[in-house]
Coordinates of C-alpha atoms in Angstrom, one line a residue:
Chain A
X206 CA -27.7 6.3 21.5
X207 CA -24.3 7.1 20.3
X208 CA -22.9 4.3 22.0
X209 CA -25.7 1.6 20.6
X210 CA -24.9 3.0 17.3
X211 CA -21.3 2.4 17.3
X212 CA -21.9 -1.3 18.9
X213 CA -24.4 -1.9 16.0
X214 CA -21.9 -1.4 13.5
X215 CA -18.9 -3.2 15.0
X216 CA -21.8 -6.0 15.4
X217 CA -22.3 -5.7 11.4
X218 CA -18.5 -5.6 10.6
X219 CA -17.6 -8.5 12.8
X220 CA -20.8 -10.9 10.9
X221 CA -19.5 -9.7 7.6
X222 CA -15.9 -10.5 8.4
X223 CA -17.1 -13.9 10.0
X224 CA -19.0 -15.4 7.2
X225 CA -16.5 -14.0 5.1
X226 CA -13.7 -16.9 6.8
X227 CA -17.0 -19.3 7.1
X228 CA -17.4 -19.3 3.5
X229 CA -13.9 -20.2 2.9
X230 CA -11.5 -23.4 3.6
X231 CA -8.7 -21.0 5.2
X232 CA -7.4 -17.9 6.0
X233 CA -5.4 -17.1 2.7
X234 CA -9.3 -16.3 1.3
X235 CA -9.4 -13.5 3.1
X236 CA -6.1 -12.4 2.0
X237 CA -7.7 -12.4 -1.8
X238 CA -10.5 -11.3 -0.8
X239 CA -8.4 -7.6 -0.3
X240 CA -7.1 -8.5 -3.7
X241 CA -10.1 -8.3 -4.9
X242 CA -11.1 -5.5 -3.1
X243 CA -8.0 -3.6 -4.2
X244 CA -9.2 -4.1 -8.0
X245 CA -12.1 -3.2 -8.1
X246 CA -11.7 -0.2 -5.9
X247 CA -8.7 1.0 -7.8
X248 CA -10.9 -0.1 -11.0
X249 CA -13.4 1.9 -9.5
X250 CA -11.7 5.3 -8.1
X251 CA -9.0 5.4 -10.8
X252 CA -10.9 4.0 -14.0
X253 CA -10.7 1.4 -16.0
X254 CA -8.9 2.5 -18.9
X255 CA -7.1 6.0 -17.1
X256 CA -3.1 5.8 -18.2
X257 CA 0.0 5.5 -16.6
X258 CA 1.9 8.3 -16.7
X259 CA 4.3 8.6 -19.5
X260 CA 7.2 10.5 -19.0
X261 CA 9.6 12.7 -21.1
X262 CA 12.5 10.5 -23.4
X263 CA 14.9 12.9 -21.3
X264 CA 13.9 10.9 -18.0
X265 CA 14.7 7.4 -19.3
X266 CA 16.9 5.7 -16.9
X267 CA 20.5 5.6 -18.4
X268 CA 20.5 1.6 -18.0
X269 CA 17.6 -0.4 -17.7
X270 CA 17.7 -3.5 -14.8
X271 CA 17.1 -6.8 -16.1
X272 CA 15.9 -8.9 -13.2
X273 CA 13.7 -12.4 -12.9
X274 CA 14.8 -14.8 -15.8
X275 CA 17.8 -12.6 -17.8
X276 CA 18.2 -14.8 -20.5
X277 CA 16.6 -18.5 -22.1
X278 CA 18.8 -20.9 -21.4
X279 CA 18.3 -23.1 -24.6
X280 CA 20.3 -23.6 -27.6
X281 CA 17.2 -22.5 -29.9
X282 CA 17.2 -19.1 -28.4
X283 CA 20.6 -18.7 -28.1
X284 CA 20.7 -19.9 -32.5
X285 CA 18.0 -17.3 -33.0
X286 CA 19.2 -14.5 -31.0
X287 CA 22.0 -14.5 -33.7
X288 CA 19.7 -14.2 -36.4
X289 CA 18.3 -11.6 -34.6
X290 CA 15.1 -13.7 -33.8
X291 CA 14.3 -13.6 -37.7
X292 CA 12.5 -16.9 -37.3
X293 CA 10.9 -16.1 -34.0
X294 CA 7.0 -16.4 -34.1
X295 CA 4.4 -15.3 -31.8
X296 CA 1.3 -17.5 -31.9
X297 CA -2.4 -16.1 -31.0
X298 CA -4.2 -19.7 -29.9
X299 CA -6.9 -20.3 -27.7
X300 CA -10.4 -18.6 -28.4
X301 CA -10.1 -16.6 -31.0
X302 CA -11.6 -17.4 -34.2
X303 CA -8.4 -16.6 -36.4
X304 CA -5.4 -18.6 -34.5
X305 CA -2.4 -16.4 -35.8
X306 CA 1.2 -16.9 -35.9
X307 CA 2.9 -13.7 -36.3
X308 CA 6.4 -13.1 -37.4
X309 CA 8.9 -10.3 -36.2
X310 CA 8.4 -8.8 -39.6
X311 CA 4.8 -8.8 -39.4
X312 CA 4.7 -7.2 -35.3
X313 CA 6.5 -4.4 -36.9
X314 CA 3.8 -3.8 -39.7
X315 CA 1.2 -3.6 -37.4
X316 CA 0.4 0.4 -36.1
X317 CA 3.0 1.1 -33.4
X318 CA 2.9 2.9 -30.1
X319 CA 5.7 4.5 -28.5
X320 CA 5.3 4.9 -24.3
X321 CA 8.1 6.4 -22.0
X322 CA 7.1 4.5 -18.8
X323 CA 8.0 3.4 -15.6
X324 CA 8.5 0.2 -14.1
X325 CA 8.1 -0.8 -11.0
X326 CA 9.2 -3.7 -9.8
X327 CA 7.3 -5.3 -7.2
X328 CA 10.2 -5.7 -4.5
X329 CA 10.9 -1.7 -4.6
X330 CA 12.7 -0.2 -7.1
X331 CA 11.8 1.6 -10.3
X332 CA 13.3 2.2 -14.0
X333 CA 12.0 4.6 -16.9
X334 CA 12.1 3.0 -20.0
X335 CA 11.1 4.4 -23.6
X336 CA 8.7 1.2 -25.2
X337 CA 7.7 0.5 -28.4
X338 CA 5.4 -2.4 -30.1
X339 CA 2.0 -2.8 -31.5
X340 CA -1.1 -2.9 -29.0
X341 CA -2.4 -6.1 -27.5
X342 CA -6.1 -5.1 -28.5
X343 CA -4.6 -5.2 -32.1
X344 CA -3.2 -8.4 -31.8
X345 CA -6.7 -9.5 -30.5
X346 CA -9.0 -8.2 -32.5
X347 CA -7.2 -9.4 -35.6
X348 CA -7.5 -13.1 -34.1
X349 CA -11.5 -12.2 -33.1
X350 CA -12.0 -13.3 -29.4
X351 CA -14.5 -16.0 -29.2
X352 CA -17.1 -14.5 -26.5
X353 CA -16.4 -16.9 -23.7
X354 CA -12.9 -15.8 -24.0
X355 CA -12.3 -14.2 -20.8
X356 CA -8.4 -14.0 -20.0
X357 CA -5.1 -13.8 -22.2
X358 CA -2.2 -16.3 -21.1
X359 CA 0.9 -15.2 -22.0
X360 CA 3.4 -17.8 -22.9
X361 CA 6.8 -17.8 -22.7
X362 CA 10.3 -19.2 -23.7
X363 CA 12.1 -18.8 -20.9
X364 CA 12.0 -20.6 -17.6
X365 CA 13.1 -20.3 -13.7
X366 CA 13.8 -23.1 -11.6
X367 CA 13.0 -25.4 -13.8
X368 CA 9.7 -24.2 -15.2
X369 CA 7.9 -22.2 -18.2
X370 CA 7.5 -18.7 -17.2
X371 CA 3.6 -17.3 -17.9
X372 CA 1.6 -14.8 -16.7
X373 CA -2.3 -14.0 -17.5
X374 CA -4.1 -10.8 -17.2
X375 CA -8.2 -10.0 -17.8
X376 CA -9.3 -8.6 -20.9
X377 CA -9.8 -5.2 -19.2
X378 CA -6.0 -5.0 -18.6
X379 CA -5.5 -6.7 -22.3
X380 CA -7.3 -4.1 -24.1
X381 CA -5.8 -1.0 -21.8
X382 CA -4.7 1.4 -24.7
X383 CA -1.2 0.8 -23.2
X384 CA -0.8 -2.6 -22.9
X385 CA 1.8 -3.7 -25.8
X386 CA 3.7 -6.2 -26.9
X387 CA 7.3 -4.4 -26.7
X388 CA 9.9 -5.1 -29.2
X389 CA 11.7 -1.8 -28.7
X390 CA 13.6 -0.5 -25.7
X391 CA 14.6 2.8 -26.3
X392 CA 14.5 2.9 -29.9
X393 CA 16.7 -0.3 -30.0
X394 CA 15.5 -4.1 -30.4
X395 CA 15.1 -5.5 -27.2
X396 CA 17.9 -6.2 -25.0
X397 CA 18.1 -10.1 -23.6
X398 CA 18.0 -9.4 -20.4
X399 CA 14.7 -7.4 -20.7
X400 CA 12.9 -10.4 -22.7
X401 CA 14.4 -10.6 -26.6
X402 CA 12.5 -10.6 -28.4
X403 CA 9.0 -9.4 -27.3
X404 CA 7.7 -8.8 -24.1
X405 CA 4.4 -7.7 -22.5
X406 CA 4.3 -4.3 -21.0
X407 CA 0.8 -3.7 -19.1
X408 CA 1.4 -0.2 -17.3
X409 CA -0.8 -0.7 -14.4
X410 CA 0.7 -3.2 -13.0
X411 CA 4.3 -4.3 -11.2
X412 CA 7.0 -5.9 -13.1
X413 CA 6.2 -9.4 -12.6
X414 CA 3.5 -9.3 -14.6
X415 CA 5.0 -7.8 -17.9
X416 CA 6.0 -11.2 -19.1
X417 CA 9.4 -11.5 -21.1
X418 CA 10.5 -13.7 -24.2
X419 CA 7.2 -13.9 -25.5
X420 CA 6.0 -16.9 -27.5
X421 CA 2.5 -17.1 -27.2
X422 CA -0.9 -15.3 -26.6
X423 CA -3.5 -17.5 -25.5
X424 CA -7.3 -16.6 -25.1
X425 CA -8.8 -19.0 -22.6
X426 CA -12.0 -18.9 -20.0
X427 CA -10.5 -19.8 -17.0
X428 CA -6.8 -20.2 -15.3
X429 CA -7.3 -23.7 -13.6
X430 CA -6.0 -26.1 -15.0
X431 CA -2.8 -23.9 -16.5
X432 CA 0.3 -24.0 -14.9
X433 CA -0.2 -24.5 -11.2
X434 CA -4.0 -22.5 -11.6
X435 CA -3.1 -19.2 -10.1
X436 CA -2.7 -17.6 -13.1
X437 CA 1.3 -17.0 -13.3
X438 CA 4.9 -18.3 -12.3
X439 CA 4.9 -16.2 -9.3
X440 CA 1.4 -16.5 -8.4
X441 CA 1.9 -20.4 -8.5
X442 CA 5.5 -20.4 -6.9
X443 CA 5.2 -17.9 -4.3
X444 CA 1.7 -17.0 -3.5
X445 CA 2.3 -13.5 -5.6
X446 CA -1.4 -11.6 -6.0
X447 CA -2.8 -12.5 -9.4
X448 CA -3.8 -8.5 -9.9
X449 CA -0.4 -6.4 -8.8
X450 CA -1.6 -3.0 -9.4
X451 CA -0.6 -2.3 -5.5
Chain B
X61 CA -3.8 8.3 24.6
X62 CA -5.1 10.5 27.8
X63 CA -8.1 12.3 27.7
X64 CA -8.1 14.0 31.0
X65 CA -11.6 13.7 33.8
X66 CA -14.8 14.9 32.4
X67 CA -16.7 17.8 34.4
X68 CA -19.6 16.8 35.8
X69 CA -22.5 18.1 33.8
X70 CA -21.2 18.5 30.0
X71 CA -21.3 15.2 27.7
X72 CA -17.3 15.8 26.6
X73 CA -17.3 13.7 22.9
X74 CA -13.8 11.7 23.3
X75 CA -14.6 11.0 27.0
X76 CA -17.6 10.3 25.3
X77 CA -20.3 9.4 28.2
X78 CA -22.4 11.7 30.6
X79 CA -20.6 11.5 33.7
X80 CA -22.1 12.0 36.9
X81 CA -19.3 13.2 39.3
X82 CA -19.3 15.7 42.2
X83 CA -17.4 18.4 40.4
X84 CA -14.7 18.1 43.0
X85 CA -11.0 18.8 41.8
X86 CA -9.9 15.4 42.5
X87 CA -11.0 15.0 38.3
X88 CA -8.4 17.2 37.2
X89 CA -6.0 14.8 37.9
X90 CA -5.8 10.7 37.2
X91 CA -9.3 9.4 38.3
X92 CA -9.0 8.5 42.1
X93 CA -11.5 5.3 42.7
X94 CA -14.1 6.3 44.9
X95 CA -13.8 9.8 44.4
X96 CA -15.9 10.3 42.0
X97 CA -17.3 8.5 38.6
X98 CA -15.0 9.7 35.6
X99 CA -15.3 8.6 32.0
X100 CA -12.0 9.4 30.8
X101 CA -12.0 7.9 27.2
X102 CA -15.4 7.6 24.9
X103 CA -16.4 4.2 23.6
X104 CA -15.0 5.3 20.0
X105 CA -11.8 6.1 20.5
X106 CA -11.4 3.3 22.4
X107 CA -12.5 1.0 19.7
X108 CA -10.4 2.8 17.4
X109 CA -7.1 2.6 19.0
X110 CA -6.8 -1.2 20.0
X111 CA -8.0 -1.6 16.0
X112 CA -5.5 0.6 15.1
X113 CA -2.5 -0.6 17.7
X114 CA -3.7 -4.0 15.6
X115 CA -3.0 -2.5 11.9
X116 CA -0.2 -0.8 12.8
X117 CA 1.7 -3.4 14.3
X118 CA 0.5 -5.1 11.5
X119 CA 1.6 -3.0 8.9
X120 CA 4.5 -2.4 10.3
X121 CA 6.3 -5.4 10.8
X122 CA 5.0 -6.9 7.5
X123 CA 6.5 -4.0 5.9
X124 CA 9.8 -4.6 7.1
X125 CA 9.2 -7.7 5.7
X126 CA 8.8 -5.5 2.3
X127 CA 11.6 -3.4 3.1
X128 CA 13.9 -6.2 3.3
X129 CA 13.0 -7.3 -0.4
X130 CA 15.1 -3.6 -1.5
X131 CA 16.3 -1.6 1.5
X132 CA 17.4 1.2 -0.8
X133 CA 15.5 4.7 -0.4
X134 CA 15.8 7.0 -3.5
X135 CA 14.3 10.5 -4.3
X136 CA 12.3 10.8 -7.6
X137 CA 10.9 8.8 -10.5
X138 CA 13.1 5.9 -10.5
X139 CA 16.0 3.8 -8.6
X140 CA 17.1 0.8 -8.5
X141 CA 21.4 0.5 -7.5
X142 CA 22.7 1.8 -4.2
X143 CA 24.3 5.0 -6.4
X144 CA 21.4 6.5 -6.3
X145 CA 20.5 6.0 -2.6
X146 CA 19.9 8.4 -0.3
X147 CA 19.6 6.0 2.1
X148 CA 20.3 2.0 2.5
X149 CA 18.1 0.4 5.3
X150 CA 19.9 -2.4 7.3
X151 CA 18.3 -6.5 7.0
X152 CA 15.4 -6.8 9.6
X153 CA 15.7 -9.7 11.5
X154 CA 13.0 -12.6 10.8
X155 CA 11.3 -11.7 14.6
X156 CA 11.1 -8.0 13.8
X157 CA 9.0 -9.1 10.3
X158 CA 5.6 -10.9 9.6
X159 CA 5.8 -13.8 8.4
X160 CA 8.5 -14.4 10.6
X161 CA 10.7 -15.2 7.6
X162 CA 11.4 -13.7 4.3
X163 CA 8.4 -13.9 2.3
X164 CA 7.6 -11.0 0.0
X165 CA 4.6 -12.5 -1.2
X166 CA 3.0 -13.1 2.2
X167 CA 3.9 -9.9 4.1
X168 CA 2.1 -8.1 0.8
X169 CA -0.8 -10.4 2.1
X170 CA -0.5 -9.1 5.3
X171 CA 0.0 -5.4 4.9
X172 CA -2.4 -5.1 2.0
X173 CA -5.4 -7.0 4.1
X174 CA -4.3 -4.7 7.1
X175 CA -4.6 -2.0 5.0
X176 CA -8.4 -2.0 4.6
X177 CA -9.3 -2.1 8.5
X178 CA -6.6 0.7 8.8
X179 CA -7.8 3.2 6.4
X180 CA -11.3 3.2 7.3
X181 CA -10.9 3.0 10.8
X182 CA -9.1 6.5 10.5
X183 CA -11.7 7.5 8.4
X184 CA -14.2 6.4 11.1
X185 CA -12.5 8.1 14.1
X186 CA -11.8 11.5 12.0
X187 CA -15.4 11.3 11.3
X188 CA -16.8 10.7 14.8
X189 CA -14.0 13.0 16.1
X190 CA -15.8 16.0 13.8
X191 CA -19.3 15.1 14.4
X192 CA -19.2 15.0 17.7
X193 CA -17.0 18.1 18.3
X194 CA -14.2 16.2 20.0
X195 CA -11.8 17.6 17.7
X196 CA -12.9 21.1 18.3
X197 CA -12.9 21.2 21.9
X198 CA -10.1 18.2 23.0
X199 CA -7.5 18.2 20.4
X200 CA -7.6 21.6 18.2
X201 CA -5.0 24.3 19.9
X202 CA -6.0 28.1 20.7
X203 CA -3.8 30.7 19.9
X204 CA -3.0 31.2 23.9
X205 CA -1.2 27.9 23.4
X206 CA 1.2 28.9 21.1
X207 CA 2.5 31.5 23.2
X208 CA 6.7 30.8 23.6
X209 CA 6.2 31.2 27.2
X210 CA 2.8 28.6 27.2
X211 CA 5.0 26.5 25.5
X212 CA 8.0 26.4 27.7
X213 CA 6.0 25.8 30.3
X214 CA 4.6 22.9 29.2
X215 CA 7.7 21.1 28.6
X216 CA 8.9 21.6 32.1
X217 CA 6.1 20.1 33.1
X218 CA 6.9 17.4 30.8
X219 CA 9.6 16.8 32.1
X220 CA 8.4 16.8 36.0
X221 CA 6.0 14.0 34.4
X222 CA 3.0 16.4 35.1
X223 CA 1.1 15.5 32.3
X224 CA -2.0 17.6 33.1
X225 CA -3.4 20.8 32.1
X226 CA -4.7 22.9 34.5
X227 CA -8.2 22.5 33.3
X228 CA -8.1 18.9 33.0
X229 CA -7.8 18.6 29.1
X230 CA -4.7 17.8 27.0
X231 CA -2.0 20.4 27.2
X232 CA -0.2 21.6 24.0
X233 CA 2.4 19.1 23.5
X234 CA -0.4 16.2 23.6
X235 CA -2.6 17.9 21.3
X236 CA 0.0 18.8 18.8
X237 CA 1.9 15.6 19.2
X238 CA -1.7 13.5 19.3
X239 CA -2.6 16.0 15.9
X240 CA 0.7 15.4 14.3
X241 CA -0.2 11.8 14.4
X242 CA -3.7 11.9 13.3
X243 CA -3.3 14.7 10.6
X244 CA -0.2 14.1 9.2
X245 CA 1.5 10.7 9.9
X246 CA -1.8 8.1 9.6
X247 CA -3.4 9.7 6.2
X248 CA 0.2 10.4 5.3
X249 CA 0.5 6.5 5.7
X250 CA -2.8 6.2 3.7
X251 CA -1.6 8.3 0.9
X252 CA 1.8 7.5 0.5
X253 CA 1.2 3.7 0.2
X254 CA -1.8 4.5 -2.5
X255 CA 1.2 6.8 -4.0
X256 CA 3.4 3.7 -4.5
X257 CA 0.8 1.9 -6.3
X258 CA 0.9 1.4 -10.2
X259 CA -3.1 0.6 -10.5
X260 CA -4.1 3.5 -8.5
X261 CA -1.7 6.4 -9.8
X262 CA -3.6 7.6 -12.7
X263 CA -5.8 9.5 -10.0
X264 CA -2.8 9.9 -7.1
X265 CA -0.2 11.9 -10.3
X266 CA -0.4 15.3 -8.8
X267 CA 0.7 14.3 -5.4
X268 CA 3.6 11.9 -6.7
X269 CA 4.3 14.7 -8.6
X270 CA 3.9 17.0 -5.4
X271 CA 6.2 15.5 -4.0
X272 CA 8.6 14.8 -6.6
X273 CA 8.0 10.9 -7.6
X274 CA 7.2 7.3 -6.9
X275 CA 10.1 6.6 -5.4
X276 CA 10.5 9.9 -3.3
X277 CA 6.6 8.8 -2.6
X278 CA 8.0 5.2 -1.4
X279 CA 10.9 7.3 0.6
X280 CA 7.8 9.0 2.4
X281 CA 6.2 5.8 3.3
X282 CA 9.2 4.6 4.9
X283 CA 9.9 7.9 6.8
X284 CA 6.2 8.1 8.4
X285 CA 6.2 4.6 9.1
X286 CA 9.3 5.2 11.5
X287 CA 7.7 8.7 12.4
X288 CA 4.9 6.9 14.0
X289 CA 7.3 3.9 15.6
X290 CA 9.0 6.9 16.9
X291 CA 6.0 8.2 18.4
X292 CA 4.6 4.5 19.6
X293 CA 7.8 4.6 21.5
X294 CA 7.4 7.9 23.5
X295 CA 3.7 7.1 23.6
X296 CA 4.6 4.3 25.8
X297 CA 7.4 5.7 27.5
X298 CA 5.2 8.2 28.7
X299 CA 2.4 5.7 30.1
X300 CA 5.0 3.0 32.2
X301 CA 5.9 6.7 33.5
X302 CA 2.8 7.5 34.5
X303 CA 0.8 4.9 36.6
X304 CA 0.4 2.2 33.5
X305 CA -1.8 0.0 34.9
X306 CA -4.5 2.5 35.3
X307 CA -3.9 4.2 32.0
X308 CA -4.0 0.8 29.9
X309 CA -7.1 -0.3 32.3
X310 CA -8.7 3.1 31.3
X311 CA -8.0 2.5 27.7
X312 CA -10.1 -0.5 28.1
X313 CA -13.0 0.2 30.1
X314 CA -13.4 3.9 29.1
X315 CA -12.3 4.7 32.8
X316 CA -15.0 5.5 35.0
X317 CA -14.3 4.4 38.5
X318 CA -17.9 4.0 40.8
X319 CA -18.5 6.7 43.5

């Protein structure tokens, strides 16, 4: 009985895992099949919109590590890096009903939120850092998503081997209360090497996706057809998982 | 994994299946063919370990893979320079790893897919293991067997490669060894590596913080990892010591030998 019982299920398991590869060209499906699996369990167990933690400004990390791209290699950054980015703009394209292009000047008007958090980067290590910028919902709602809109593409001025840096998240991760657009670190302008002079910080996830050197938010309805399709540098490069909360 | 000769009438829950033997001694020790018909391991638990010899070799070489992307172990929130180490793991070579190069991006592939069979296989043999009493009467100790001089007796008889209790069940250093494993080391793995990750730490805080951070979390993933390598090495030690063929063969086939 026991024994039936036990067979029945393995007999289940093993269909389910078999269509599963039938219904795809090759193996790497299954592999995001457990990335889907791992987002909308964690989705599921830990909440949509639960936060990170955030930690005392006594635990920041006395140096915060730069790592990936540590600096755009182009004489128009370098000019406005010694203006202090005073003519940087961020532009909010896409589908939104009010394209925006925002000035440094008009980031910092906008209601701010301070975070101590930490980041972990995906090959290991961590760093606390104290963050400060407006919230990406903000941002959004002032530009009015247009409802097909279903993912925000993060442009960027920098670039690694040869090509832009971007990274794209869902609108579930773009409206998380603590997903900012960073222009603080610590209480002082953004260093270079940690993305002068606006980065994304989206708490939930590894470093990867907390794109640096921030030019551009773009509201789109699907990631073919940008970049290589997969939705980010990495994710195109290197096979990196699209969603990198684990 | 031994689960010593069933007695003839009881239905024992790891051994799994009604056995009808003769209730001679001769299933006290290693089945003897012909003696008498022995189930030694139920259909579950054999299921369960050659799924979770699978993950675990799995899991473990991809995440050497992983470990080679930042050897360095630290203690607490944060760490990212070899200052702050408490330990600095050496490069695995590219046969220990999977993929059998250094790839980041696919050993994550590997170790998180390997992940899911892992995790609920445990929870599926903890849960048959306590439903069908298994637990209780094979692998729980009794006080008796905590006695200094229970104890010391077991070992010697460890060491005379004797590995079986006198009434045909796992002695004290199996069970605690076998509990060790399956109570501490394999949900440790589970919880640990949940521990590490970002999108799943809003609900995990008050064990990172239990335990004194994500990093000392990641430190803990590393040090049960090699906990349970450790153990796969004495595991086997123990079964080329002890007639091998019939112990793999019996981990296989459940172990019953005809009359």
């Amino acid at each position: 009985m026991r024994r039936r019982h036990v067979i029945g299920s393995l007999g289940a398991l093993l269909a389910g895992g078999c269509s599963k590869i039938g219904d795809s060209a090759a193996p790497v499906s299954l592999f995001d099949s457990a990335e889907r699996w791992h987002k909308q369990a964690q989705r599921l167990l830990a909440g949509r919109y639960s936060l990170a933690p955030e930690f005392d400004r006594s635990q920041v990390s006395p140096y915060f590590r730069g790592n990936g791209s540590r600096n755009v290699d182009t004489p128009e950054y370098a000019a406005s890096a010694v203006s202090g980015f005073a003519d940087w703009r961020l532009a909010v394209t896409g589908l939104v009903e009010h394209p925006l292009s925002l000035s440094l000047d008009n980031i910092h008007r906008l209601p701010q939120r301070t975070q101590v958090t930490r980041h972990d980067c995906v090959e290991g290590w961590s760093a606390i850092g104290e963050w400060t910028g407006p919230r990406l919902s903000t941002i959004l709602r002032g530009a009015a998503l247009k409802p097909e809109a279903r993912f925000i593409v993060l442009r960027c001025a920098d670039t690694l081997a040869g090509t832009q840096y971007y990274e794209s998240i869902d609108l579930i991760d773009a409206f998380h209360p603590q997903t900012i657009i960073a222009h603080k670190l610590n209480g002082e302008p953004l260093p270079v090497r940690n993305g002068a002079p606006l980065r994304l910080r989206v708490e939930r996830q590894l470093g990867y996706k907390h794109a640096k050197f921030l030019t551009g938010i773009e509201a789109v309805a699907s990631l073919a057809g940008i970049g290589g399709g997969k939705g980010g540098y990495w994710e195109d490069r290197a096979g990196y998982q699209w969603y990198a909360g684990i | 994994m031994a689960c010593r000769g069933d007695t003839g009438e009881r239905v024992d829950p790891l051994c799994g299946q009604r056995t009808a033997s003769s209730g001679s001694a001769a299933r006290r020790h290693l089945p003897r063919p012909g003696r008498a018909r022995v189930r030694r391991h139920g259909l579950s638990v054999r299921l369960w370990h050659w799924v979770n010899l699978a993950c675990l070799v799995t899991l473990f070489m991809s995440g050497l893979n992983i470990s080679n992307a930042h050897p360095r172990l630290y203690w607490g929130e944060w760490g990212f320079e070899s200052a702050r180490a408490w330990l600095t793991l050496p490069r695995f070579p590219g046969w220990m790893t999977i993929p059998g190069h250094y790839s980041l991006s696919a050993a994550r592939d590997w170790h998180l897919l390997a992940a899911w069979p892992f995790a609920g296989g445990l929870a599926f043999i903890w849960l048959t293991m306590l439903l069908t009493g298994h637990f209780r009467s094979d692998l729980m100790t009794r006080r008796s067997e905590w006695r200094p001089s229970a104890i010391r007796a077991d070992i010697v008889a460890h060491f005379q490669l004797d590995f079986d209790s006198a009434d045909g069940k796992l002695n004290f250093l199996q069970k605690l060894s076998y509990g060790i494993v399956l109570g501490v080391l394999l949900p440790g793995m589970v919880i640990s590596g949940l521990g590490i990750s970002p999108g799943i730490e809003p609900l995990a805080r008050p064990l990172i913080e239990l335990v004194g951070g994500r990093q000392s979390m990641r430190s803990l993933h590393f040090i049960f990892a090699w906990s349970l390598f450790a153990f796969f090495v004495v595991h086997v030690t123990l079964v080329l010591l002890s007639s091998p063929l019939t112990q793999v063969r019996d981990m296989i086939t459940g172990g019953r030998h005809a009359a």
